[in-house]
Tab-separated table of C-alpha atoms and ligand atoms in Angstrom:
chain	number	residue	atom	x	y	z
A	1	MET	CA	-29.947	-1.025	9.797
A	2	ASP	CA	-29.077	-4.330	11.413
A	3	LYS	CA	-30.052	-4.303	15.079
A	4	ASN	CA	-26.873	-6.220	15.939
A	5	ILE	CA	-24.737	-3.267	15.037
A	6	SER	CA	-22.860	-1.928	18.047
A	7	LYS	CA	-23.155	1.665	19.150
A	8	GLU	CA	-19.506	2.195	18.173
A	9	LEU	CA	-20.080	1.045	14.593
A	10	LEU	CA	-23.362	2.911	14.407
A	11	ALA	CA	-21.619	6.115	15.474
A	12	ALA	CA	-18.973	5.684	12.754
A	13	ARG	CA	-21.610	5.004	10.114
A	14	LYS	CA	-23.649	7.992	11.214
A	15	MET	CA	-20.582	10.179	10.922
A	16	GLU	CA	-20.014	8.830	7.420
A	17	MET	CA	-23.579	9.540	6.368
A	18	GLU	CA	-23.445	13.075	7.674
A	19	LEU	CA	-20.072	14.045	6.332
A	20	SER	CA	-18.633	11.881	3.666
A	21	GLU	CA	-20.970	12.903	0.839
A	22	SER	CA	-19.572	16.428	0.832
A	23	ILE	CA	-16.016	15.132	1.226
A	24	LEU	CA	-16.362	12.418	-1.406
A	25	ASN	CA	-17.509	14.975	-3.920
A	26	GLY	CA	-14.723	17.352	-3.069
A	27	GLU	CA	-11.207	17.421	-4.341
A	28	ARG	CA	-10.115	13.917	-3.515
A	29	PRO	CA	-8.064	11.610	-5.719
A	30	VAL	CA	-10.028	10.458	-8.780
A	31	TYR	CA	-8.844	6.905	-9.319
A	32	HIS	CA	-7.064	6.108	-6.077
A	33	VAL	CA	-8.748	4.836	-2.954
A	34	ALA	CA	-8.551	7.605	-0.360
A	35	SER	CA	-10.044	8.218	3.024
A	36	PRO	CA	-13.795	8.884	2.786
A	37	LEU	CA	-13.372	11.063	5.878
A	38	GLY	CA	-10.923	11.184	8.739
A	39	TRP	CA	-7.773	9.116	8.816
A	40	ILE	CA	-6.779	5.948	6.967
A	41	ASN	CA	-3.639	3.847	6.980
A	42	ASP	CA	-2.862	0.281	5.856
A	43	PRO	CA	-4.882	-1.500	3.164
A	44	ASN	CA	-6.697	-4.460	4.726
A	45	GLY	CA	-8.781	-7.361	3.485
A	46	PHE	CA	-7.890	-6.909	-0.199
A	47	SER	CA	-9.936	-9.732	-1.685
A	48	VAL	CA	-12.535	-10.878	-4.168
A	49	PHE	CA	-16.002	-11.559	-2.830
A	50	GLN	CA	-18.918	-12.465	-5.092
A	51	ASN	CA	-17.022	-11.337	-8.179
A	52	GLU	CA	-16.180	-7.908	-6.864
A	53	TYR	CA	-12.947	-6.554	-5.461
A	54	HIS	CA	-13.153	-5.460	-1.847
A	55	LEU	CA	-10.699	-3.274	-0.031
A	56	PHE	CA	-10.807	-2.389	3.644
A	57	PHE	CA	-8.485	-0.012	5.418
A	58	GLN	CA	-7.327	1.051	8.844
A	59	TYR	CA	-9.672	3.895	9.622
A	60	TYR	CA	-10.463	6.547	12.214
A	61	PRO	CA	-13.416	8.539	10.882
A	62	TYR	CA	-13.511	11.129	13.659
A	63	GLU	CA	-10.256	12.981	13.065
A	64	THR	CA	-7.582	13.296	10.411
A	65	LYS	CA	-5.095	11.601	12.710
A	66	TRP	CA	-4.682	8.024	13.903
A	67	GLY	CA	-7.124	6.921	16.603
A	68	PRO	CA	-8.791	3.695	17.794
A	69	MET	CA	-8.844	1.660	14.623
A	70	HIS	CA	-11.980	0.796	12.669
A	71	TRP	CA	-12.102	-0.978	9.323
A	72	GLY	CA	-13.327	1.253	6.490
A	73	HIS	CA	-14.605	-0.409	3.338
A	74	CYS	CA	-14.954	0.062	-0.403
A	75	LYS	CA	-15.478	-2.157	-3.423
A	76	SER	CA	-14.907	-2.086	-7.148
A	77	LYS	CA	-15.551	-4.100	-10.271
A	78	ASP	CA	-12.324	-3.024	-11.932
A	79	LEU	CA	-9.912	-1.781	-9.230
A	80	ILE	CA	-10.118	1.791	-10.548
A	81	SER	CA	-13.629	3.042	-9.891
A	82	TRP	CA	-14.426	2.489	-6.203
A	83	GLU	CA	-17.681	2.600	-4.320
A	84	TYR	CA	-17.412	3.523	-0.653
A	85	LEU	CA	-19.398	1.350	1.750
A	86	PRO	CA	-20.288	1.832	5.404
A	87	ALA	CA	-17.513	1.125	7.916
A	88	ALA	CA	-17.231	-2.631	8.422
A	89	MET	CA	-15.886	-2.920	11.960
A	90	ALA	CA	-15.412	-0.734	15.024
A	91	PRO	CA	-13.470	-1.486	18.216
A	92	ASP	CA	-16.426	-2.714	20.222
A	93	ALA	CA	-15.653	-6.192	21.599
A	94	GLU	CA	-13.710	-7.292	24.659
A	95	TRP	CA	-10.943	-8.692	22.425
A	96	ASP	CA	-10.569	-5.567	20.246
A	97	GLN	CA	-11.682	-2.592	22.372
A	98	GLY	CA	-8.208	-1.101	21.808
A	99	GLY	CA	-8.548	-1.284	18.032
A	100	CYS	CA	-9.274	-3.517	15.053
A	101	TYR	CA	-5.800	-3.589	13.553
A	102	SER	CA	-4.690	-4.738	10.115
A	103	GLY	CA	-5.608	-8.040	8.554
A	104	SER	CA	-6.843	-9.752	5.444
A	105	ALA	CA	-9.888	-11.446	3.925
A	106	LEU	CA	-11.071	-14.273	1.736
A	107	GLU	CA	-14.260	-15.848	0.494
A	108	ALA	CA	-15.157	-19.181	2.094
A	109	ASP	CA	-18.410	-21.104	1.685
A	110	GLY	CA	-20.167	-18.034	0.329
A	111	GLU	CA	-19.140	-15.843	3.242
A	112	HIS	CA	-16.656	-13.007	3.367
A	113	ILE	CA	-14.174	-13.826	6.107
A	114	LEU	CA	-12.150	-11.047	7.721
A	115	ILE	CA	-9.145	-11.982	9.827
A	116	TYR	CA	-7.717	-9.113	11.848
A	117	THR	CA	-5.769	-8.203	14.949
A	118	GLY	CA	-7.759	-7.321	18.026
A	119	VAL	CA	-5.997	-5.058	20.485
A	120	ILE	CA	-6.790	-5.488	24.158
A	121	ASP	CA	-5.638	-2.429	26.044
A	122	LYS	CA	-6.970	-2.127	29.561
A	123	LYS	CA	-6.161	-1.571	33.197
A	124	LEU	CA	-6.417	-4.528	35.522
A	125	GLU	CA	-8.014	-4.290	38.942
A	126	ASP	CA	-4.621	-3.904	40.603
A	127	GLY	CA	-4.027	-0.849	38.409
A	128	SER	CA	-1.493	-2.505	36.124
A	129	LYS	CA	-1.686	-2.195	32.363
A	130	TYR	CA	-2.713	-5.181	30.272
A	131	TYR	CA	-1.902	-4.993	26.553
A	132	ARG	CA	-2.217	-7.863	24.084
A	133	GLN	CA	-2.612	-8.316	20.340
A	134	VAL	CA	-4.649	-11.349	19.284
A	135	GLN	CA	-5.959	-12.638	15.963
A	136	CYS	CA	-9.714	-12.509	15.409
A	137	MET	CA	-12.323	-13.357	12.808
A	138	ALA	CA	-15.485	-11.720	11.460
A	139	LYS	CA	-17.851	-12.950	8.780
A	140	GLY	CA	-20.084	-11.014	6.475
A	141	ASP	CA	-22.054	-10.609	3.273
A	142	GLY	CA	-19.951	-7.912	1.654
A	143	LEU	CA	-21.709	-5.124	3.529
A	144	ASN	CA	-22.255	-6.098	7.164
A	145	TYR	CA	-19.868	-8.141	9.258
A	146	GLU	CA	-20.320	-9.978	12.504
A	147	LYS	CA	-17.437	-10.802	14.774
A	148	TRP	CA	-17.183	-14.413	15.879
A	149	GLU	CA	-18.325	-14.728	19.510
A	150	GLN	CA	-15.511	-17.100	20.345
A	151	ASN	CA	-12.714	-14.784	19.322
A	152	PRO	CA	-9.755	-14.706	19.508
A	153	ILE	CA	-8.825	-17.440	17.066
A	154	ILE	CA	-5.104	-17.156	17.875
A	155	ALA	CA	-3.848	-15.781	21.160
A	156	GLN	CA	-0.636	-15.811	23.187
A	157	ASP	CA	-0.825	-19.540	23.989
A	158	LYS	CA	0.005	-20.249	20.335
A	159	LEU	CA	3.169	-18.157	20.248
A	160	PRO	CA	6.560	-19.827	19.970
A	161	GLU	CA	8.715	-19.484	23.030
A	162	GLY	CA	10.248	-16.102	23.738
A	163	SER	CA	7.883	-14.201	21.422
A	164	SER	CA	6.533	-10.855	22.489
A	165	LEU	CA	3.068	-11.032	24.046
A	166	GLU	CA	2.330	-7.519	22.865
A	167	ASP	CA	3.550	-7.326	19.276
A	168	PHE	CA	1.654	-9.957	17.352
A	169	ARG	CA	-0.343	-8.580	14.469
A	170	ASP	CA	-1.464	-8.151	10.859
A	171	PRO	CA	-2.585	-11.669	9.861
A	172	LYS	CA	-2.539	-12.497	6.148
A	173	ILE	CA	-4.638	-15.528	5.259
A	174	TRP	CA	-4.814	-17.715	2.156
A	175	LYS	CA	-6.068	-21.134	1.188
A	176	GLU	CA	-4.030	-24.057	-0.067
A	177	GLU	CA	-5.080	-27.582	-1.000
A	178	ASP	CA	-4.394	-28.870	2.494
A	179	GLY	CA	-6.078	-26.088	4.448
A	180	TYR	CA	-5.929	-22.451	5.403
A	181	TYR	CA	-2.659	-20.739	6.162
A	182	LEU	CA	-2.011	-17.506	7.979
A	183	ILE	CA	1.112	-15.505	8.711
A	184	ALA	CA	1.461	-12.674	11.217
A	185	GLY	CA	4.166	-10.296	12.391
A	186	SER	CA	5.753	-10.891	15.788
A	187	ARG	CA	8.894	-10.138	17.760
A	188	SER	CA	11.355	-12.744	18.888
A	189	ALA	CA	13.169	-12.750	22.247
A	190	ASP	CA	15.854	-10.348	20.951
A	191	GLY	CA	13.155	-7.796	20.069
A	192	SER	CA	13.551	-8.106	16.315
A	193	GLY	CA	10.881	-9.127	13.860
A	194	GLN	CA	9.784	-12.609	12.914
A	195	ILE	CA	6.974	-13.984	10.788
A	196	LEU	CA	4.855	-16.731	12.317
A	197	MET	CA	2.922	-19.226	10.218
A	198	TYR	CA	-0.268	-21.053	11.314
A	199	ARG	CA	-2.569	-23.620	9.700
A	200	SER	CA	-6.243	-24.430	10.112
A	201	ASP	CA	-8.874	-26.714	8.619
A	202	ASP	CA	-11.883	-24.653	9.627
A	203	LEU	CA	-10.634	-21.054	10.114
A	204	LYS	CA	-11.464	-21.290	13.812
A	205	SER	CA	-8.878	-23.557	15.318
A	206	TRP	CA	-5.289	-22.803	14.358
A	207	ASP	CA	-1.974	-24.594	14.913
A	208	PHE	CA	1.427	-22.989	14.915
A	209	VAL	CA	3.479	-24.291	11.972
A	210	THR	CA	6.792	-22.477	11.818
A	211	ILE	CA	8.729	-19.251	11.979
A	212	LEU	CA	8.773	-18.487	8.284
A	213	ASP	CA	11.569	-15.923	8.478
A	214	SER	CA	13.159	-13.708	11.081
A	215	CYS	CA	14.904	-10.393	11.023
A	216	ARG	CA	17.778	-11.095	13.420
A	217	ASN	CA	18.084	-7.344	13.808
A	218	GLU	CA	19.228	-7.048	10.214
A	219	TYR	CA	16.249	-5.254	8.687
A	220	GLY	CA	14.779	-2.971	11.322
A	221	LYS	CA	12.886	-4.244	14.337
A	222	MET	CA	9.243	-5.312	14.360
A	223	TRP	CA	8.088	-6.679	11.006
A	224	GLU	CA	4.567	-5.468	10.259
A	225	CYS	CA	1.987	-6.421	7.637
A	226	PRO	CA	3.484	-9.592	6.126
A	227	ASP	CA	2.270	-11.189	2.912
A	228	PHE	CA	3.456	-14.391	1.250
A	229	PHE	CA	2.760	-15.797	-2.195
A	230	PRO	CA	4.302	-17.581	-5.169
A	231	LEU	CA	5.484	-15.432	-8.063
A	232	GLY	CA	6.878	-17.260	-11.070
A	233	ASP	CA	9.156	-19.992	-9.754
A	234	HIS	CA	9.894	-18.171	-6.480
A	235	HIS	CA	8.044	-17.065	-3.377
A	236	ILE	CA	7.888	-13.496	-2.136
A	237	LEU	CA	7.550	-12.617	1.512
A	238	ILE	CA	6.574	-8.983	1.935
A	239	VAL	CA	7.337	-7.345	5.264
A	240	SER	CA	7.117	-3.765	6.468
A	241	PRO	CA	9.826	-3.282	9.102
A	242	GLN	CA	9.832	-0.487	11.651
A	243	ASP	CA	12.984	1.296	12.818
A	244	MET	CA	15.219	0.622	9.832
A	245	ARG	CA	18.485	2.416	9.178
A	246	ALA	CA	19.208	3.850	5.751
A	247	LYS	CA	21.583	1.909	3.521
A	248	GLY	CA	22.815	3.773	0.451
A	249	LEU	CA	19.860	4.276	-1.838
A	250	ASP	CA	18.477	0.808	-1.080
A	251	PHE	CA	16.658	1.602	2.160
A	252	HIS	CA	15.720	4.764	4.009
A	253	ASN	CA	15.476	5.502	7.722
A	254	GLY	CA	12.296	4.475	9.499
A	255	ASN	CA	9.517	2.277	8.160
A	256	ASN	CA	10.329	0.498	4.881
A	257	SER	CA	8.490	-2.151	2.883
A	258	LEU	CA	10.583	-5.011	1.570
A	259	PHE	CA	10.340	-7.869	-0.867
A	260	LEU	CA	12.095	-10.941	0.551
A	261	TYR	CA	12.676	-13.085	-2.493
A	262	GLY	CA	13.341	-16.789	-2.065
A	263	ARG	CA	12.269	-20.394	-2.387
A	264	TYR	CA	9.612	-22.110	-0.333
A	265	ASP	CA	9.326	-25.816	0.344
A	266	HIS	CA	5.653	-26.684	0.889
A	267	GLN	CA	6.509	-29.957	2.628
A	268	THR	CA	8.811	-28.565	5.281
A	269	HIS	CA	7.438	-24.991	5.205
A	270	HIS	CA	10.997	-23.785	4.914
A	271	PHE	CA	11.560	-20.416	3.247
A	272	GLU	CA	15.081	-19.843	1.953
A	273	ARG	CA	15.611	-16.140	1.474
A	274	GLU	CA	17.826	-15.230	-1.504
A	275	LYS	CA	17.643	-11.459	-1.695
A	276	VAL	CA	15.991	-8.408	-0.200
A	277	THR	CA	14.873	-5.341	-2.128
A	278	SER	CA	12.727	-2.315	-1.417
A	279	ALA	CA	9.159	-2.643	-2.592
A	280	ASP	CA	9.103	1.054	-3.484
A	281	TYR	CA	11.645	3.878	-3.416
A	282	GLY	CA	9.348	6.861	-2.990
A	283	LEU	CA	8.618	9.110	-0.032
A	284	ASP	CA	5.238	7.583	0.724
A	285	PHE	CA	4.726	3.854	0.637
A	286	TYR	CA	3.976	1.378	3.403
A	287	ALA	CA	2.191	-1.789	4.455
A	288	PRO	CA	1.374	-3.169	0.976
A	289	GLN	CA	-0.980	-6.117	0.699
A	290	THR	CA	-1.635	-8.398	-2.261
A	291	MET	CA	-4.547	-10.357	-3.634
A	292	LEU	CA	-4.823	-13.118	-6.194
A	293	ALA	CA	-7.292	-11.980	-8.863
A	294	PRO	CA	-9.561	-14.589	-10.450
A	295	ASP	CA	-7.531	-14.350	-13.681
A	296	GLY	CA	-4.340	-15.312	-11.836
A	297	ARG	CA	-2.790	-11.874	-11.487
A	298	ARG	CA	-1.045	-11.082	-8.210
A	299	ILE	CA	-2.119	-7.523	-7.404
A	300	MET	CA	-0.581	-5.305	-4.742
A	301	ILE	CA	-1.823	-2.104	-3.156
A	302	GLY	CA	0.010	0.014	-0.578
A	303	TRP	CA	-0.685	2.913	1.737
A	304	MET	CA	0.689	6.046	0.054
A	305	GLN	CA	1.932	7.848	3.130
A	306	SER	CA	4.827	7.682	5.541
A	307	TRP	CA	4.345	7.301	9.298
A	308	ASP	CA	7.102	9.871	9.814
A	309	ALA	CA	5.894	12.510	7.367
A	310	LYS	CA	2.177	12.953	7.750
A	311	ILE	CA	1.872	15.934	5.469
A	312	THR	CA	-1.861	16.241	4.797
A	313	PRO	CA	-2.781	19.918	5.277
A	314	SER	CA	-4.658	20.637	8.489
A	315	SER	CA	-7.592	22.094	6.515
A	316	PHE	CA	-8.349	18.712	4.881
A	317	LYS	CA	-11.200	16.581	6.202
A	318	TRP	CA	-9.617	13.415	4.870
A	319	ALA	CA	-6.097	12.061	5.325
A	320	GLY	CA	-4.545	9.164	3.508
A	321	MET	CA	-4.650	7.428	0.152
A	322	MET	CA	-3.616	4.140	-1.378
A	323	THR	CA	-1.394	3.502	-4.383
A	324	VAL	CA	-2.914	2.373	-7.629
A	325	PRO	CA	-3.346	-1.428	-7.582
A	326	ARG	CA	-0.274	-2.914	-9.283
A	327	GLU	CA	0.182	-6.236	-10.961
A	328	LEU	CA	3.352	-8.015	-9.836
A	329	VAL	CA	5.309	-9.970	-12.414
A	330	LEU	CA	8.603	-11.806	-11.995
A	331	LYS	CA	11.074	-11.350	-14.864
A	332	ASP	CA	14.751	-12.290	-14.771
A	333	GLY	CA	14.692	-12.469	-10.986
A	334	LYS	CA	13.190	-8.993	-10.657
A	335	ILE	CA	9.754	-8.090	-9.365
A	336	TYR	CA	8.052	-5.752	-11.817
A	337	GLN	CA	5.068	-3.618	-10.784
A	338	LYS	CA	2.572	-2.413	-13.345
A	339	PRO	CA	-0.549	-0.355	-12.764
A	340	VAL	CA	-3.423	-2.781	-13.372
A	341	ARG	CA	-4.365	-2.773	-17.028
A	342	GLU	CA	-7.940	-1.717	-16.181
A	343	LEU	CA	-6.583	1.817	-15.791
A	344	GLU	CA	-6.075	2.023	-19.540
A	345	GLN	CA	-9.846	1.959	-20.079
A	346	TYR	CA	-10.053	5.308	-18.345
A	347	ARG	CA	-7.534	7.069	-20.577
A	348	VAL	CA	-8.895	9.996	-22.607
A	349	ASN	CA	-7.473	12.905	-24.606
A	350	PRO	CA	-4.221	11.365	-25.823
A	351	VAL	CA	-1.426	13.756	-26.735
A	352	THR	CA	1.770	12.465	-28.321
A	353	TYR	CA	5.186	13.940	-29.046
A	354	GLN	CA	7.752	11.935	-30.951
A	355	ASN	CA	11.482	12.692	-30.746
A	356	GLN	CA	10.906	15.955	-28.953
A	357	MET	CA	14.184	17.690	-28.198
A	358	ILE	CA	14.405	19.239	-24.757
A	359	LEU	CA	17.161	21.837	-24.375
A	360	ALA	CA	15.645	24.367	-21.990
A	361	PRO	CA	12.553	24.675	-19.747
A	362	THR	CA	9.728	23.571	-22.064
A	363	LYS	CA	5.965	23.408	-21.788
A	364	LEU	CA	4.289	21.324	-24.436
A	365	ASP	CA	0.813	21.996	-25.798
A	366	GLY	CA	-1.754	19.619	-24.348
A	367	ILE	CA	0.553	18.354	-21.617
A	368	SER	CA	-0.659	19.630	-18.291
A	369	GLY	CA	-3.028	18.559	-15.554
A	370	ARG	CA	-3.157	16.773	-12.225
A	371	VAL	CA	-5.043	13.578	-13.107
A	372	LEU	CA	-3.136	11.806	-15.808
A	373	ASP	CA	-1.052	8.965	-17.117
A	374	LEU	CA	2.197	10.140	-18.696
A	375	GLU	CA	4.634	7.885	-20.527
A	376	LEU	CA	8.117	8.960	-21.542
A	377	GLU	CA	11.070	7.430	-23.266
A	378	ILE	CA	14.174	9.501	-22.724
A	379	THR	CA	17.042	8.925	-25.118
A	380	GLY	CA	20.201	10.692	-26.169
A	381	SER	CA	23.626	11.002	-24.646
A	382	ASP	CA	24.093	14.754	-24.867
A	383	PHE	CA	22.650	15.648	-21.511
A	384	GLU	CA	23.545	15.172	-17.891
A	385	GLN	CA	20.202	15.779	-16.283
A	386	PHE	CA	16.662	15.628	-17.510
A	387	SER	CA	13.845	16.887	-15.303
A	388	ILE	CA	10.088	17.072	-15.219
A	389	CYS	CA	8.318	19.520	-12.961
A	390	PHE	CA	4.690	18.772	-12.306
A	391	ALA	CA	1.934	20.244	-10.165
A	392	ALA	CA	3.730	23.430	-11.119
A	393	ASN	CA	2.999	27.133	-11.453
A	394	LYS	CA	4.972	30.208	-10.474
A	395	GLU	CA	4.740	29.352	-6.805
A	396	TYR	CA	4.841	25.573	-6.593
A	397	HIS	CA	6.374	22.568	-8.225
A	398	THR	CA	7.503	19.005	-7.567
A	399	GLU	CA	10.450	17.785	-9.580
A	400	LEU	CA	11.584	14.445	-10.865
A	401	CYS	CA	15.169	14.519	-12.058
A	402	TYR	CA	17.082	11.867	-13.981
A	403	ASP	CA	20.849	12.148	-13.650
A	404	ARG	CA	22.391	10.218	-16.524
A	405	ASN	CA	25.894	10.164	-15.117
A	406	LYS	CA	24.995	9.173	-11.604
A	407	LYS	CA	22.241	6.864	-12.879
A	408	THR	CA	19.780	8.158	-10.319
A	409	LEU	CA	16.232	9.359	-10.322
A	410	THR	CA	15.335	11.885	-7.627
A	411	ILE	CA	11.996	13.163	-6.475
A	412	ASP	CA	11.972	16.581	-4.825
A	413	ARG	CA	8.798	18.019	-3.320
A	414	THR	CA	10.483	20.838	-1.385
A	415	ASP	CA	8.377	23.421	-3.215
A	416	CYS	CA	5.072	21.579	-3.222
A	417	GLY	CA	3.566	23.908	-0.640
A	418	LEU	CA	4.481	22.020	2.506
A	419	VAL	CA	4.570	23.938	5.766
A	420	ARG	CA	6.075	21.076	7.787
A	421	ASP	CA	9.711	20.051	8.048
A	422	ALA	CA	9.179	16.655	6.430
A	423	VAL	CA	11.631	14.708	4.273
A	424	CYS	CA	11.232	16.085	0.748
A	425	THR	CA	13.734	14.310	-1.477
A	426	ARG	CA	14.550	10.705	-2.174
A	427	SER	CA	16.690	9.118	-4.873
A	428	MET	CA	16.947	5.693	-6.366
A	429	GLU	CA	19.349	4.042	-8.761
A	430	VAL	CA	18.107	3.457	-12.281
A	431	GLN	CA	19.602	1.520	-15.135
A	432	PRO	CA	18.915	2.876	-18.591
A	433	ASP	CA	18.511	0.196	-21.195
A	434	THR	CA	22.144	-0.349	-22.149
A	435	ALA	CA	21.371	-2.333	-25.299
A	436	GLY	CA	22.576	0.528	-27.442
A	437	THR	CA	19.826	3.104	-27.034
A	438	GLU	CA	20.488	4.232	-23.460
A	439	GLN	CA	16.802	4.694	-23.123
A	440	LEU	CA	15.086	5.320	-19.809
A	441	LYS	CA	11.365	4.649	-19.679
A	442	LEU	CA	9.172	6.447	-17.209
A	443	ARG	CA	5.487	6.215	-16.501
A	444	ILE	CA	4.092	8.813	-14.160
A	445	LEU	CA	0.613	8.556	-12.698
A	446	LEU	CA	-0.692	11.779	-11.240
A	447	ASP	CA	-3.897	11.841	-9.280
A	448	ARG	CA	-4.305	15.302	-7.768
A	449	TYR	CA	-2.160	14.748	-4.682
A	450	SER	CA	0.145	11.942	-5.682
A	451	ALA	CA	2.758	10.945	-8.218
A	452	GLU	CA	3.576	7.285	-8.753
A	453	ILE	CA	6.590	6.701	-10.917
A	454	PHE	CA	7.250	3.421	-12.720
A	455	VAL	CA	10.712	3.046	-14.222
A	456	ASN	CA	11.501	0.734	-17.130
A	457	ASP	CA	8.113	-0.989	-17.221
A	458	GLY	CA	7.872	-1.198	-13.441
A	459	GLU	CA	11.313	-2.543	-12.579
A	460	LYS	CA	11.346	0.056	-9.811
A	461	THR	CA	8.705	2.390	-8.443
A	462	MET	CA	8.505	5.592	-6.434
A	463	SER	CA	5.269	6.636	-4.746
A	464	ASN	CA	4.886	10.154	-3.463
A	465	ALA	CA	2.256	12.401	-1.968
A	466	PHE	CA	2.084	16.202	-2.154
A	467	TYR	CA	-0.831	18.466	-1.402
A	468	THR	CA	-0.143	21.365	-3.733
A	469	PRO	CA	-3.167	23.569	-4.525
A	470	MET	CA	-4.949	22.266	-7.596
A	471	GLU	CA	-4.380	25.373	-9.696
A	472	ALA	CA	-0.704	24.380	-10.018
A	473	ASP	CA	-1.204	22.066	-12.979
A	474	GLN	CA	1.628	22.793	-15.379
A	475	ILE	CA	4.212	20.288	-16.525
A	476	ILE	CA	7.634	21.584	-17.489
A	477	PHE	CA	10.416	19.522	-19.067
A	478	ASP	CA	14.035	20.587	-18.903
A	479	ALA	CA	17.463	19.211	-19.715
A	480	ASN	CA	21.004	20.163	-19.014
A	481	GLY	CA	22.268	19.575	-22.566
A	482	SER	CA	19.854	18.118	-25.077
A	483	ALA	CA	17.585	15.167	-24.416
A	484	CYS	CA	15.326	13.486	-26.898
A	485	VAL	CA	11.962	12.281	-25.602
A	486	ASN	CA	8.913	10.459	-26.776
A	487	ILE	CA	5.904	11.492	-24.742
A	488	ARG	CA	2.404	10.113	-24.489
A	489	LYS	CA	-0.069	11.720	-22.171
A	490	TYR	CA	-3.602	10.662	-21.333
A	491	ASP	CA	-6.007	12.270	-18.914
A	492	ILE	CA	-7.710	9.803	-16.614
A	493	GLN	CA	-11.433	10.257	-16.345
A	494	VAL	CA	-13.583	8.311	-13.922
A	495	SER	CA	-17.207	9.324	-13.699
A	496	ARG	CA	-18.793	8.671	-10.333
B	1	LIG	C1	1.203	-0.638	10.136
B	1	LIG	C2	0.461	-0.799	11.448
B	1	LIG	C3	0.083	-2.239	11.659
B	1	LIG	C4	-1.100	-2.130	12.567
B	1	LIG	C5	-1.769	-0.882	12.063
B	1	LIG	C6	-2.458	-0.074	13.134
B	1	LIG	O1	1.109	0.601	9.557
B	1	LIG	O2	1.250	-0.305	12.505
B	1	LIG	O3	1.106	-3.042	12.176
B	1	LIG	O4	-1.936	-3.238	12.461
B	1	LIG	O5	-0.770	-0.099	11.462
B	1	LIG	O6	-3.206	0.947	12.574
């Protein structure tokens, strides 16, 4: 092993070698990135390096709860089958001893560049507390990374007036024709979130450009984990606000992730926000990050957990998983999310039902399991509610219910086996196709402990975690009235 590796990183890697083999081979998600051991949160450094996809994540390998942040690491050739690599960074430098917080990555001149937030959390000689968040850089070869000795690359002297000295984090970097750009979350003088934009020619020296957008206390407080990219003829600014208040079915209390949809003027760097929507309507989704794939697809991945409902059972040695990577497409002013098409290569054992009438609780031959891709088209106007229970047996189930009259889709994990008083239901509005057929399309991805729901080809999504024992693997359809459904089910098989 490289002799430059710090004792902190060495300790994390040793822990991984000792433990993660047994955990990796255990009952973890099959095609979703999940913690190799210990705790993970936000996706970081989602990028392509030397023709492979790399994903890093906020990581504390020592316990299944948040602790001083490391960067964990994995890579993939197709975004579905992931190889776990040794931890990439540990909090071991004077500018990040309090944690290596979220950030991003890109390939530059043959090197893999990681840009992240270093947390400085120490006591000064006079006993007072000193806490700062600064932006830092590390470079590597896809396996080992070295932090730049002259970090930080952006510190408090580059903050616009009135900005918080303490909340300044989660840099997202990208390259344009005229240089490198970076945005980071910050707080303005009134305590609410703002997104700062910087520019650099050489990745080392950065100039403040503009405040790209600010919250003005409208959408929560601090804006975390920003991302910014063109999609179709618009630009999307993604932010993950803390401390939001619920608004109808659009937003829920606490941490949300939002798409700010608008126009961007490259000359003036002005972003004109036109509308704000939730990035996901499920119980577990936060801090998404995107990457531009070599074929031009904009691909997003999110952390499939809520800060306020950490429901992983205490017996687990790993805590936290990511969503499936999703391609973002703009259509008629709406941002569609589709599981990356590479997933389809892993479909096996197809089972199809055409025009199946559902009038009462119904199990269908060949439709069961916990690792699958299930597509449904629900038609008919003689029912009020149509439901699917999955991860079900006599004791447990999680239910997805479509209410035709209310035009809502509701997830309910009350009976998934939870022993904590966490939020268990969430609803979102859905629009059946009104062009005559009144059809609602659903795609449900199950991967042992999660259900991701894509409505009408990804017009809206709901991501949810549940940790029901694996023996609960039945799927039960039901309708209040009579519903007519087309069903296609595939198992997903990934050999490791
Ligand atoms: C978001 C976040 C980031 C921060 C990281 C710390 O979930 O709070 O703002 O960088 O987690 O782990």
